[in-house]
C-alpha atoms as a printed R data frame, in Angstrom:
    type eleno elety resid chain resno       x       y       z
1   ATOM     1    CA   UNK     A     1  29.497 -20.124   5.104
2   ATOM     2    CA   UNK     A     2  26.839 -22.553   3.510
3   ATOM     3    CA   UNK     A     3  23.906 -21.003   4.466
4   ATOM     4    CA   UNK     A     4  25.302 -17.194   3.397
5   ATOM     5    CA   UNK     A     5  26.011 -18.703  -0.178
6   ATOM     6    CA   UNK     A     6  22.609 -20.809  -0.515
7   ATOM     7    CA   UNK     A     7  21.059 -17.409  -0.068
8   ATOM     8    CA   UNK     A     8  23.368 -15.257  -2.104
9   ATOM     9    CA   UNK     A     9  23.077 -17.846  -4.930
10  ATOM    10    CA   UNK     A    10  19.378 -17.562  -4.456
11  ATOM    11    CA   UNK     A    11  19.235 -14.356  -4.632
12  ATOM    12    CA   UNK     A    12  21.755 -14.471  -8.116
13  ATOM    13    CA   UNK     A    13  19.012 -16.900  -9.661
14  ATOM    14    CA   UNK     A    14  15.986 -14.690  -8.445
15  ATOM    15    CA   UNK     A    15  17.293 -11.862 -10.319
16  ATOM    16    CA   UNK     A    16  16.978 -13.710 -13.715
17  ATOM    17    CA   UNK     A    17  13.970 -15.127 -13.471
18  ATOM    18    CA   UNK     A    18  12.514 -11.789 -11.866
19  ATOM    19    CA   UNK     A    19  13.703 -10.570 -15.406
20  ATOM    20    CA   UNK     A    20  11.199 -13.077 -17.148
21  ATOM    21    CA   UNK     A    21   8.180 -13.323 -14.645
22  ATOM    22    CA   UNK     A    22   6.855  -9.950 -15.374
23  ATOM    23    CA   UNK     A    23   6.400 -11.203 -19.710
24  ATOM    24    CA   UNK     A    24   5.256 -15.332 -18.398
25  ATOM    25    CA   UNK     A    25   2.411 -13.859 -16.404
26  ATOM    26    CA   UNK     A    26   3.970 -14.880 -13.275
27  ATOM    27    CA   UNK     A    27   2.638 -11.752 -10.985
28  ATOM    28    CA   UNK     A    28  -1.387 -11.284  -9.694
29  ATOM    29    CA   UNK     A    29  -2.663  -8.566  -7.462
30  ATOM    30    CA   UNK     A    30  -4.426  -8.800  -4.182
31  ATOM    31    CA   UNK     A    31  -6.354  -6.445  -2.688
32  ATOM    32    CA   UNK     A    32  -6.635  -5.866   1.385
33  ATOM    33    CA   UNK     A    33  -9.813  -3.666   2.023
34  ATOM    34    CA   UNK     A    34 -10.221  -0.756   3.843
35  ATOM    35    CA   UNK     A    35 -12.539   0.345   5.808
36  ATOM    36    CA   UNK     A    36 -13.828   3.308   7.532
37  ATOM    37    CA   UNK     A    37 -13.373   2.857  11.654
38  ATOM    38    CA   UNK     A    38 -16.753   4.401  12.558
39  ATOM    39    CA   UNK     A    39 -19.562   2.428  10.398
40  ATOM    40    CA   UNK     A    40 -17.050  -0.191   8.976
41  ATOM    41    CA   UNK     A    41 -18.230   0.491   5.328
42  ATOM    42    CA   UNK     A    42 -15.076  -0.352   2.846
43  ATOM    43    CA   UNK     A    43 -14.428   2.475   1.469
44  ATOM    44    CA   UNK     A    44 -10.991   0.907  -0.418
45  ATOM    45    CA   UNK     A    45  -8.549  -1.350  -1.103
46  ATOM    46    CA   UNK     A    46  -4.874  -1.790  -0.729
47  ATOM    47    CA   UNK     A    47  -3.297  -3.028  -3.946
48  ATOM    48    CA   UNK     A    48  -0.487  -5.879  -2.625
49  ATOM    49    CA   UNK     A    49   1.366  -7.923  -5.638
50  ATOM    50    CA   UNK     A    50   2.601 -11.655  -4.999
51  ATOM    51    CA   UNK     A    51   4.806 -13.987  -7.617
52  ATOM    52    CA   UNK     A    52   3.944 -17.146  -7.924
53  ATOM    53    CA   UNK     A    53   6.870 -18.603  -9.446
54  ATOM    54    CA   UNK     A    54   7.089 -22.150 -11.518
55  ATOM    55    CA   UNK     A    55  10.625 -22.966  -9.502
56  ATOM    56    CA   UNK     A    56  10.402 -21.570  -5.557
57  ATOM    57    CA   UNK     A    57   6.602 -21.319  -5.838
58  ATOM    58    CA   UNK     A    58   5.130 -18.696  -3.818
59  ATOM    59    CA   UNK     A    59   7.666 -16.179  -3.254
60  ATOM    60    CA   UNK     A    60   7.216 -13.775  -0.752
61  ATOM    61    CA   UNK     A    61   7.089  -9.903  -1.135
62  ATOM    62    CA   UNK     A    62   9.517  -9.358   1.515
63  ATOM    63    CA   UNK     A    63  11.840 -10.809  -0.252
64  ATOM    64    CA   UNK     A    64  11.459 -10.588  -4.163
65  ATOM    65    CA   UNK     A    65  10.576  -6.776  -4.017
66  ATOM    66    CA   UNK     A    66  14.011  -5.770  -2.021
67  ATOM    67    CA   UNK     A    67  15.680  -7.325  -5.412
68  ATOM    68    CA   UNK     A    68  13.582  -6.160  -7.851
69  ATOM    69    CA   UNK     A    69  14.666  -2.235  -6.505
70  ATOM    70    CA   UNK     A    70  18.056  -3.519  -6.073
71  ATOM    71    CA   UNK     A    71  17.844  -4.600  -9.917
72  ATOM    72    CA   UNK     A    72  15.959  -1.306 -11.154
73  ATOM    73    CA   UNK     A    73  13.086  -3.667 -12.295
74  ATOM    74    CA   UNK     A    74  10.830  -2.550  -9.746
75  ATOM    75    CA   UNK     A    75  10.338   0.112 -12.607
76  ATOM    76    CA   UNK     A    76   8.638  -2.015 -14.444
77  ATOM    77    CA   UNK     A    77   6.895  -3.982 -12.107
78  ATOM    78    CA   UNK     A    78   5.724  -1.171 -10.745
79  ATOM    79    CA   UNK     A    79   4.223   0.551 -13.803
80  ATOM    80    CA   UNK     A    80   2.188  -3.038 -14.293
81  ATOM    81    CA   UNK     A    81   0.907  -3.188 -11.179
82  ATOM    82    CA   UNK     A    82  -0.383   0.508 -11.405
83  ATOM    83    CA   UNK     A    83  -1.602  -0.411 -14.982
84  ATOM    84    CA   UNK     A    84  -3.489  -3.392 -13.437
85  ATOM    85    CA   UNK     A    85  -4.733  -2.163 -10.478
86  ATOM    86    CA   UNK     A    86  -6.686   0.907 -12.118
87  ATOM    87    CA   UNK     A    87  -8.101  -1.323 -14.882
88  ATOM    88    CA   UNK     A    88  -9.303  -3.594 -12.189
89  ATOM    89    CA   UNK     A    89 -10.729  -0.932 -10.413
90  ATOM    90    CA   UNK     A    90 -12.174   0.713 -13.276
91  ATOM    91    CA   UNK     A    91 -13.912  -2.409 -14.407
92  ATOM    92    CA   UNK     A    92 -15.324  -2.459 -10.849
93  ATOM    93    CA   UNK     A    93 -17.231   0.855 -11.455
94  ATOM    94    CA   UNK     A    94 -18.200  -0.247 -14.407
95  ATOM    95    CA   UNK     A    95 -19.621  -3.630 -14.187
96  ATOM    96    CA   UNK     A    96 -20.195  -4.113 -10.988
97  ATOM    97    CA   UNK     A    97 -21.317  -0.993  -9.708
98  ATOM    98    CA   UNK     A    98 -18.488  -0.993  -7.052
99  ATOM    99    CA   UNK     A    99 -16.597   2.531  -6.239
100 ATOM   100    CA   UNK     A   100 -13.720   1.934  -4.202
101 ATOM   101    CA   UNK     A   101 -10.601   3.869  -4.811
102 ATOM   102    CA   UNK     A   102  -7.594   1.658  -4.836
103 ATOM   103    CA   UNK     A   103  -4.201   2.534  -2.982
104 ATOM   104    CA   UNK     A   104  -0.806   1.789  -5.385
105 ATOM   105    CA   UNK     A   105   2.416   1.545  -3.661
106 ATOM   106    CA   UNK     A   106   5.052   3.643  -5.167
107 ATOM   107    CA   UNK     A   107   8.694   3.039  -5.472
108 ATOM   108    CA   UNK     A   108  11.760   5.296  -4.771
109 ATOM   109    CA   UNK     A   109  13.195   4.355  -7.866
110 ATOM   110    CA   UNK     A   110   9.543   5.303  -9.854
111 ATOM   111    CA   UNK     A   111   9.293   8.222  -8.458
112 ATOM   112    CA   UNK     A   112  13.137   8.969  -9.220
113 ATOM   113    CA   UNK     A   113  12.141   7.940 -13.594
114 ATOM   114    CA   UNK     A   114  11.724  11.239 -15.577
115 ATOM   115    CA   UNK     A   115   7.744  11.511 -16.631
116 ATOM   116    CA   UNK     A   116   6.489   9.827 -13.917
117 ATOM   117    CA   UNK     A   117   3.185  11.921 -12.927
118 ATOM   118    CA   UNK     A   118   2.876  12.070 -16.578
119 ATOM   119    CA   UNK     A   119   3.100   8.198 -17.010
120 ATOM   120    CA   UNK     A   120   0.596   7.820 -13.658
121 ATOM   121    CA   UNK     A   121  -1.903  10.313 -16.172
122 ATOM   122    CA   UNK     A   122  -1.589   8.372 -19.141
123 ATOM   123    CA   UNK     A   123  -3.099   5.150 -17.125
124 ATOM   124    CA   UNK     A   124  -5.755   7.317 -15.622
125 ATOM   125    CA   UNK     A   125  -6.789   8.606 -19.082
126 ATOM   126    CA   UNK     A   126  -6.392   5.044 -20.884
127 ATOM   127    CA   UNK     A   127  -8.022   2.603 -18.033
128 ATOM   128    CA   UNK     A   128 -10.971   5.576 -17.312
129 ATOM   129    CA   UNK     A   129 -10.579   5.466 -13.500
130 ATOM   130    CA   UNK     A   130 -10.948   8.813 -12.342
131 ATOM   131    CA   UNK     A   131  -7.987  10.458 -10.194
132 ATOM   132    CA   UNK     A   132  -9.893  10.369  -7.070
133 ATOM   133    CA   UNK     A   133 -10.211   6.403  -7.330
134 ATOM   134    CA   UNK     A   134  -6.554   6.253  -7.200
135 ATOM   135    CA   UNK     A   135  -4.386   6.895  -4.379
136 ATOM   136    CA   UNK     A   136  -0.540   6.114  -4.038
137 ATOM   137    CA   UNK     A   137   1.373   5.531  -1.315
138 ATOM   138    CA   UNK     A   138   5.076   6.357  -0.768
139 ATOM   139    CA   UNK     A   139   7.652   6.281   2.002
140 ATOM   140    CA   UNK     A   140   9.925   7.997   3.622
141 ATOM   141    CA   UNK     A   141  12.644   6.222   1.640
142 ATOM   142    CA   UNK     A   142  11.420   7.324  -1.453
143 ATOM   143    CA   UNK     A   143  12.264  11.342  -1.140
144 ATOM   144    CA   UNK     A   144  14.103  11.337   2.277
145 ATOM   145    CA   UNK     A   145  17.799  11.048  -0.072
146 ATOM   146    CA   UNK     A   146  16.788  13.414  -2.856
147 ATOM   147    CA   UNK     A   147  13.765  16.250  -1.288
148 ATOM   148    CA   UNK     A   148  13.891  18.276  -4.516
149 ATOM   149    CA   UNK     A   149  13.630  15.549  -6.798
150 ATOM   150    CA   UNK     A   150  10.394  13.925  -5.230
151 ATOM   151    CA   UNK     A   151   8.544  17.236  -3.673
152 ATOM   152    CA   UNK     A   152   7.744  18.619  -7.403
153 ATOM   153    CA   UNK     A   153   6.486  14.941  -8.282
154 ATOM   154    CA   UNK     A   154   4.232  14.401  -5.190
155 ATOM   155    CA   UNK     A   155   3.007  17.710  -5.526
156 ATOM   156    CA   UNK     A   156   1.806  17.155  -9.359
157 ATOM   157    CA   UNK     A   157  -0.062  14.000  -8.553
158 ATOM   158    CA   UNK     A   158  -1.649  15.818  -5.813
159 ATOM   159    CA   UNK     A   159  -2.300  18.218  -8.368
160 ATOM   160    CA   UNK     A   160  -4.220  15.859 -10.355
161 ATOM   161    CA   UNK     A   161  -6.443  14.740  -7.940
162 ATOM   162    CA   UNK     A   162  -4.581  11.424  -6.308
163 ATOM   163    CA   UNK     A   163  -4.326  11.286  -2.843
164 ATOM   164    CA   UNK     A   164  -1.411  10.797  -1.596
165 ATOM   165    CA   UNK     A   165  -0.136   8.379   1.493
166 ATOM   166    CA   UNK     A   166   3.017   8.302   3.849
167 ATOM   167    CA   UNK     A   167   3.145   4.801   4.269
168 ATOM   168    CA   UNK     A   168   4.750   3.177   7.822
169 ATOM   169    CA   UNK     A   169   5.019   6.398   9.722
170 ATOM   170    CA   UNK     A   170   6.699   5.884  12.725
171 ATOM   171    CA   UNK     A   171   9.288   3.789  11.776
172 ATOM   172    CA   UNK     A   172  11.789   5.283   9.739
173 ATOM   173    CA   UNK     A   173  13.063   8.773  10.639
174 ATOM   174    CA   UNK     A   174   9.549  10.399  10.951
175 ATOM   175    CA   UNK     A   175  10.853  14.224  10.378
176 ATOM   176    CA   UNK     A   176   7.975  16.610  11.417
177 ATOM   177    CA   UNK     A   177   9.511  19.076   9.015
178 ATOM   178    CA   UNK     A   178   8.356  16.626   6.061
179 ATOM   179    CA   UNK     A   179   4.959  17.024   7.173
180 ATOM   180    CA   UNK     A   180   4.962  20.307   6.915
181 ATOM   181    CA   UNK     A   181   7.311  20.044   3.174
182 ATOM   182    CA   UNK     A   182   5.556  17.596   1.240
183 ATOM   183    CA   UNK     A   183   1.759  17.396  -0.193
184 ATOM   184    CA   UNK     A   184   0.117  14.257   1.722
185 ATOM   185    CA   UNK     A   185  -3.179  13.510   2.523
186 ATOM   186    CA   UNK     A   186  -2.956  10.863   5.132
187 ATOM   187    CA   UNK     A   187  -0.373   9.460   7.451
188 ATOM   188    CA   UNK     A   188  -0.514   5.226   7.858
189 ATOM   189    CA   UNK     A   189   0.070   4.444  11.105
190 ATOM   190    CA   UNK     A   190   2.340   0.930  11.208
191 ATOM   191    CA   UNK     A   191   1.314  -2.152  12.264
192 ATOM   192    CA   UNK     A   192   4.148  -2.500  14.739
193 ATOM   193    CA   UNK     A   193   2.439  -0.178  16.979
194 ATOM   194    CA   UNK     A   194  -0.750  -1.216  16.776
195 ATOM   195    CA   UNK     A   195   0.384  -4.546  17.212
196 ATOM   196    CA   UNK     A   196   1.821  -3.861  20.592
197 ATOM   197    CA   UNK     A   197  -1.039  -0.821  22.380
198 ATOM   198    CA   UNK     A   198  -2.055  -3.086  24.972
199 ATOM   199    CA   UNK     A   199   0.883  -4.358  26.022
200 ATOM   200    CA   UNK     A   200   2.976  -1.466  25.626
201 ATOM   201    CA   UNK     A   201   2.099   1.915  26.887
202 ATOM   202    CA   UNK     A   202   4.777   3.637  24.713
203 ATOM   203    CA   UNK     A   203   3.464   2.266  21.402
204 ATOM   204    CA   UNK     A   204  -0.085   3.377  22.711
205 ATOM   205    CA   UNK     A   205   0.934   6.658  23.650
206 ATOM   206    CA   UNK     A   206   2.903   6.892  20.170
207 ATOM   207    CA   UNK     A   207  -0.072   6.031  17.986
208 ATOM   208    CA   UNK     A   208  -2.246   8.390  20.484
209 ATOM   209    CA   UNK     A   209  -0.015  11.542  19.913
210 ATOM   210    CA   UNK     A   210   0.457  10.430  15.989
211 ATOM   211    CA   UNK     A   211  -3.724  10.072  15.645
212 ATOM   212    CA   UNK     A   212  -3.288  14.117  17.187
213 ATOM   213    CA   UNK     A   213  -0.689  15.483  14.898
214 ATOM   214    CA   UNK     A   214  -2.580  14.055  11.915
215 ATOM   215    CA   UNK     A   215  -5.365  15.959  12.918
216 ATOM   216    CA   UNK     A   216  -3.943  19.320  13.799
217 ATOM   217    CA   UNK     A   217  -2.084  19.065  10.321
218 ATOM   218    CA   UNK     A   218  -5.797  18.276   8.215
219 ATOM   219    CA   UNK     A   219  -4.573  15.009   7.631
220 ATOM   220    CA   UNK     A   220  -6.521  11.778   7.767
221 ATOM   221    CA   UNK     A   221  -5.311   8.346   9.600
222 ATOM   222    CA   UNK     A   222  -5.410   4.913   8.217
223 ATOM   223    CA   UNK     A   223  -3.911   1.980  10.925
224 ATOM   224    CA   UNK     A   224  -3.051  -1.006   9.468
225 ATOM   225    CA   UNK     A   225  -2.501  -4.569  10.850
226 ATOM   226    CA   UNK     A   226  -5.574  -4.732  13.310
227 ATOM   227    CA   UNK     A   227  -6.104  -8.153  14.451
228 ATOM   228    CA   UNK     A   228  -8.210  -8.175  17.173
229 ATOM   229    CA   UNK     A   229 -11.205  -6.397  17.950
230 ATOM   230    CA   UNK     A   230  -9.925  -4.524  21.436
231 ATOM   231    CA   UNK     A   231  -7.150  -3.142  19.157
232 ATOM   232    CA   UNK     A   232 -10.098  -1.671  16.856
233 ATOM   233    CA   UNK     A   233 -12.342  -0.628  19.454
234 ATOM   234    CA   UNK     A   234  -8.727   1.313  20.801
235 ATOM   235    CA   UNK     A   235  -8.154   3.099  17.411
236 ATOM   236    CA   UNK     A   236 -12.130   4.172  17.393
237 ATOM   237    CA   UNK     A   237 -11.473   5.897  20.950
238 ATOM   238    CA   UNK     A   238  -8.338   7.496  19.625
239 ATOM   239    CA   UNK     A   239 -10.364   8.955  16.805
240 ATOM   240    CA   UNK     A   240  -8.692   6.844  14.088
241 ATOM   241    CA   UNK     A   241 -10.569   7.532  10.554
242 ATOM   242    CA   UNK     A   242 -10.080   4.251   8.540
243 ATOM   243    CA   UNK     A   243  -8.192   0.490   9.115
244 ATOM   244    CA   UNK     A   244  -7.543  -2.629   7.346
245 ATOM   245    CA   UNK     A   245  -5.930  -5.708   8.821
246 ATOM   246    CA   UNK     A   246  -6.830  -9.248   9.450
247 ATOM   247    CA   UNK     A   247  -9.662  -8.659  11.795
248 ATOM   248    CA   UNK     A   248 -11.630  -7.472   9.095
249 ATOM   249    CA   UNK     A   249 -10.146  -9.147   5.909
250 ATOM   250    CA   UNK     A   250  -6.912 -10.718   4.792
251 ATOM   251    CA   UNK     A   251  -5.702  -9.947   1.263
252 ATOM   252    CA   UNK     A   252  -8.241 -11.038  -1.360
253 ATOM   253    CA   UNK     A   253  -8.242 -11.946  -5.123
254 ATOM   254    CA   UNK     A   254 -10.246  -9.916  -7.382
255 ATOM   255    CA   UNK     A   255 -12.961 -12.500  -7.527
256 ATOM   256    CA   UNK     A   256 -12.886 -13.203  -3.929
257 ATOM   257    CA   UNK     A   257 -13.454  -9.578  -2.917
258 ATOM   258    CA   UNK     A   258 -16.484  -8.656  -5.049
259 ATOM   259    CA   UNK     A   259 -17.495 -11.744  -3.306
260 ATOM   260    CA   UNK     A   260 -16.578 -10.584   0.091
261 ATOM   261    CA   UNK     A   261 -18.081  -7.324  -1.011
262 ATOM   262    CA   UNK     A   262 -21.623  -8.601  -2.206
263 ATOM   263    CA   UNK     A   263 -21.655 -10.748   1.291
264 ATOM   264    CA   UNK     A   264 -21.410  -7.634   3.519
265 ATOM   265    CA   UNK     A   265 -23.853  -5.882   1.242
266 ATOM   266    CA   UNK     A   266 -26.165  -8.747   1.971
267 ATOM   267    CA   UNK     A   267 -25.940  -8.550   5.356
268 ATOM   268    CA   UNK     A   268 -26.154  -4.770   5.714
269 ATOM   269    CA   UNK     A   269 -29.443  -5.092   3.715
């Protein structure tokens, strides 16, 4: 089939130059802020990283970052953006008098390297973020194959401080027994259900009862992928803690957010 081997031969030629787009500068980070529900006062930010590559041009996530794990160079990629992210956000502190913690997504196949909390300490201690501006954010993929592998990780970078995220609860197998096993601090609630609360009284009864259990359990709630201001004003009834999504800002550069950032100070003043 023509189309099957345009994409399989894309996805042959991705691999190599995925191999030399990490040392040509090729990656930047973005940053999605978040916000708490009640006051809307960003609180943090969502590290997302896009490729902006000199043949296919922008590249999407959904489809470079499947091959990079596939590859094992997600490893890599991963340790840069963590690198990045915390200088950024360190430098924010710093210079610009701007404390947000920043949210790293972390890989099954990070988590899986030997040394990683240790590796995640050595960028705390050489960028001079403190732990608590840091927070990572795993899924259910990541420790669902190998429980005894990631539980003594997780639980060492909770140890240090970082909080730690379940990332797109509700969609994979969503075990209550994790929740009980593993040392998180907050459950994010997926977009797909948020998407769909006022047309669907499942998803809204889903995101109602998962809002609950994160409460019983100590745990705090982020929703992501709001879009429209009756699905906010929804999640504030519910008793949501903190969102991000389009209605309140799309990914931003670094240069754009401290702008975005000095605007609402502006007009809070």
């Amino acid at each position: 089939d023509a189309a099957m081997h345009e994409q399989a031969t894309r996805r042959m030629e991705m691999e190599g130059a995925l191999v030399d787009a990490l040392q040509r500068g090729e990656f930047s980070l973005v940053f999605q802020p978040v916000l708490e529900l009640e006051d809307e006062r960003c609180v943090g930010v969502e590290c997302l990283v896009r490729w902006n590559s000199p043949v296919w041009g922008r590249v999407s996530p959904v489809e470079f970052i499947p091959v990079a794990e596939a590859t094992g160079l997600i490893v890599p990629l991963g340790h840069w953006i963590l690198r990045t992210a915390c200088t950024m956000a360190a430098t924010w502190r710093e210079e610009h008098d701007v404390d947000l913690h920043v949210a790293v997504n972390v890989s099954t196949l990070q988590l899986r390297q030997d040394g990683f909390a240790a590796r995640v300490a050595a960028v705390l201690e050489e960028t001079g973020l403190p732990t608590e501006g840091l927070q990572l954010e795993v899924t259910e993929s990541a420790f669902i194959d190998d429980m005894d592998t990631a539980l003594p990780v997780l639980q060492s970078l909770r140890d240090m401080g970082i909080i730690m995220l379940l990332d797109d609860f509700g969609t994979g197998y969503s075990s209550l027994a994790y929740l009980l096993e593993l040392p998180l601090d907050c459950l994010k609630i997926d977009r797909a259900f948020v998407r769909d609360m006022h047309t669907d009284h499942k998803s809204l009864a889903l995101t109602r009862s998962i809002v609950a259990m994160a409460r019983s359990l100590g745990l705090s709630i982020v929703a992501e992928g709001i879009e429209t201001v009756e699905q906010g004003a929804e999640l504030r009834r519910l008793g949501c803690d903190l969102v991000q999504g389009y209605l309140y800002s799309r990914p931003l550069s670094e240069k754009d957010l401290l702008a975005w950032l000095t605007q609402r100070a502006v007009k809070a003043a």
